[in-house]
Amino acid sequence: MNSAEIRESFLSYFESKGGKRLPSSSLIPDDPSLLLTTAGMVQFKPVFLGVKDLGFTRATTVQKCVRTTDIDIIGTTGRHHSFFEMLGNFSFGDYFKSEACAWAQEYSVDVLGLDPDRIWYSIYEDDDESEVIWRDEVGVPADRIVRMGAKDNFWSAGPTGPCGPCSELYYDQGPELGCDSPDCAPGCDCDRYLEYWNLVFMQYNRDEDGVLTPLPKQNIDTGMGLERIAAILQGVESNFETDVLRTLMGKAEELTGVSYGSGEKSDISLRIVADHARAVTFMIADGILPSNEGRGYVLRRLLRRAVRHGRLLGRTEPFLPAMIDLVIEQMGDAYPETVEHHDLISRIVDAEEQRFGTTLRQGLVFLEEEVATLLREGKTEFDGVKAFTMHDTYGFPFELTTEILAEKNLTVDSAAFTREMEAQRDRARAAVKDESWNTYGGAFSDTLSSDGETEFVGYESDVSDATVVAIIRDGEQKVSLAEGETAQIVLSRTPFYGEQGGQVGDTGTIASSGGAVFRVDDAVIPLAGLVAHKGVLEAGSLSVGESITASIDVLRRERIRRNHTATHLLHWALRLVLGEHVKQSGSHVAPDRLRFDFTHFEAPTSEQLAKVERMVNAKIMERHPVRAYETSLSSAREGGVTALFGEKYGEFVRVLEIGNFSKELCGGTHVSRSTEIGFLKITSEGSVGANTRRMEAVTSFDALEWVEREEREIDETAAVLKVARLDISERVSSLVARVKELESAAQATADSLSETSVIEILEHVEDVGYPILVARVPDMKATGLRTISDNFRARMKGGAVVLAAVDRESGKPILLAAGGDEAVAAGFNAGTLIKTMAPHIGGGGGGRPTMAQAGGSNPEGIDEALKAARSLLGLT
Ligand code: SER
């Protein structure tokens, strides 16, 4: 059976057992505790935990998975992969151990036709029940049931979450593949016993302290590796020799010219290229882009490893896009998302491969020199500080440095590398540390612990009564503030939005009935829960405990609100126009403008930008309601909310909804109807690093002002051009054409010879039955020679010319001979002349009797060429 047949056979078998056939879920799990989808059960985690009910209790899937914990092993064995497919059957509080075991046996033996005498069964060390089931219900020989500890037979998807004891099926591939150790048995590291199916009896939930609590129901989660079962069924020793992977390795062989089996090292590289090509294809198809953190970094690492192993195989030209094409050809039927995003995947891979090529070239040169020095000095450990420099200066991955050194049996001082990394992190942290953290950290945490959090009322109100909780000046708490003094004030309650989530802080005033006026220039959040009002006391005096009225600058806030809601609209439109991979990676929402950073791998076209702008403006005008509400993180996710990757959210989150099309987690302040934004104008768009773009835009009055400014510019241009506004482009095109014309005329003048030199040269006209001029003229553009020849001949009745010059631009010699009919009748032949002359200037050429030209490479030969012409013409 090939892979496609195995998939279908598995799904239909478990469908026949009442399982609902479900599609594979995305490699990006809907679960903040996991970076990538690593198993079939990931999409069912909430169901196992009892917080979600699917409305059915049996399911079966073929799940795409990525695991990179074993990345260093991949390629060195026949059974480890970064990307693989897991065949699974699941029970949510429905069937349990008996059915799971019986069906695993029936499917293995009766459907797939595995030899029952070769199957072994492992069970968790104290799981007597499973032993009874295997032996007495399924009827397998007792001596083929082995007990193993938690490492092998207790399964969990991560440090926390649903888990349970498991039972695994092993296939005995025969002693030929064994290690000959007397202890060799299932679980041994050698290739003899291949674990192909894991039946997990999902019974517990593990919390952060490692405590197991029984789940509300007993569940089944099984996982069979498609590549492993394919290897068994296809009778090959390694997963890499099964249909799909073997074809991919074939492509890698073709691209590198290295055949599989020709060496241990090159075999590893071929396997890595084939394996990683699949992971890369599927990760990008699910919306992951290469970056320096999180899953984007996993992707980048796989991509770069694949490229490097391609190079180890001798391939220096880009090759990954060709691998990707074949992955999609092989697997696109089962995973249409790869076909849909084919173009995107190829472009990203291509760009990343090129970028890494440069990095590699620079880094390898550096590393080679360093290694040579190291060996000369007789050392074996590479300096960790240098490895850091390579990482920092060349973007050369540390893992790669380690790998390359290991290939030469050298090590690297990784402790020193880590120290440097930490030091750099500290430096970066210190550099960005907000001054309030630095100087006032102590005072703020004291305030927070003695007085609690600031109550934020700014969603509903612009003005609020409150009391002064703390006055912090130069890092210390003060009881009062005198006129002219600056400080940060903490209030019991505030309408001021402290800068957060890209939205700038509010400005405004804090005033007391006693005449104190504190001007708030900025509001910040020095510690979660506290708002600090930064500013200066302009009048009166203010003390802790005093009652005040805090009022924000309402008009400014209004502008901020418009811009904030506009960023959500932009995010929505960008995802529709450019694709689902677009994610917000930062933003700055100020009163007068907004900035929106997002992930995308190339410059959007002007049509795409225009479309985004039009879509946003349509949504503005459609007058959609904008609503905010608090809910639990899990129900927000179920409602399809867009959460920002990498952000940590508490259990309760605020969802901001525009109409029924945009839903984002957001704590900011927003308009209540989209119409309030007025309209939006994108003012710029550009790249700010690999795969990150930055867009700037203005809304409402600022957009109006922007348009007015552009209009003024157009008016002024129209006035200068003396045309109507709508005729500007036409007039400018004709002006540009005219300028070009004038430029080439000027060039022609510059190329022609001055009148004096023409007269001077004409003095050399000789007579061979017709007037002939053989001359070298000053350097000029090749095209100019022709004009000059016409010029001369116009002044020499019935004459002919043989001219030579050097092309001013290329420095190469040029020849031209031309004569009228009269001269030709009298024996002149331009073609013959040029043919005779051309070899002297290292060139070739020819033409008709009336006109011939030649170019060459050796300007030194011009005199000889002219001499040859003279002798042919019978001149001395
Ligand atoms: N979740 C288990 C595994 O990944 C069985 O599917 O092995």
Short mmCIF file of C-alpha atoms and ligand atoms in Angstrom, two decimals, residues 38-41 67 84 86-88 90 155 157 168 195 198-200 202 221-224, ligand 1:
data_model
loop_
_atom_site.label_atom_id
_atom_site.label_comp_id
_atom_site.label_asym_id
_atom_site.label_seq_id
_atom_site.Cartn_x
_atom_site.Cartn_y
_atom_site.Cartn_z
CA THR A 38 2.77 17.58 17.73
CA ALA A 39 0.08 14.90 17.84
CA GLY A 40 -3.37 13.98 16.67
CA MET A 41 -4.85 14.66 20.10
CA ARG A 67 8.24 17.78 16.28
CA PHE A 84 5.17 13.34 9.95
CA MET A 86 -0.20 10.53 12.56
CA LEU A 87 -3.12 8.20 12.02
CA GLY A 88 -5.40 8.40 15.02
CA PHE A 90 -10.20 8.80 19.45
CA TRP A 155 2.04 9.66 27.61
CA ALA A 157 1.39 16.16 25.26
CA GLU A 168 2.34 0.34 22.34
CA GLU A 195 7.19 0.96 17.64
CA ASN A 198 0.65 4.12 20.56
CA LEU A 199 -2.66 3.58 22.38
CA VAL A 200 -3.04 6.17 25.11
CA MET A 202 -6.27 9.23 28.55
CA ASP A 221 -6.11 8.68 21.99
CA THR A 222 -4.13 6.57 19.57
CA GLY A 223 -1.38 7.50 17.19
CA MET A 224 0.18 5.41 14.44
N1 SER B 1 -0.83 11.20 21.54
C1 SER B 1 -0.13 9.99 21.40
C2 SER B 1 1.19 10.14 20.66
O1 SER B 1 1.47 11.19 20.16
C3 SER B 1 -0.99 8.98 20.70
O2 SER B 1 -1.62 9.58 19.62
O3 SER B 1 1.95 9.23 20.61
#
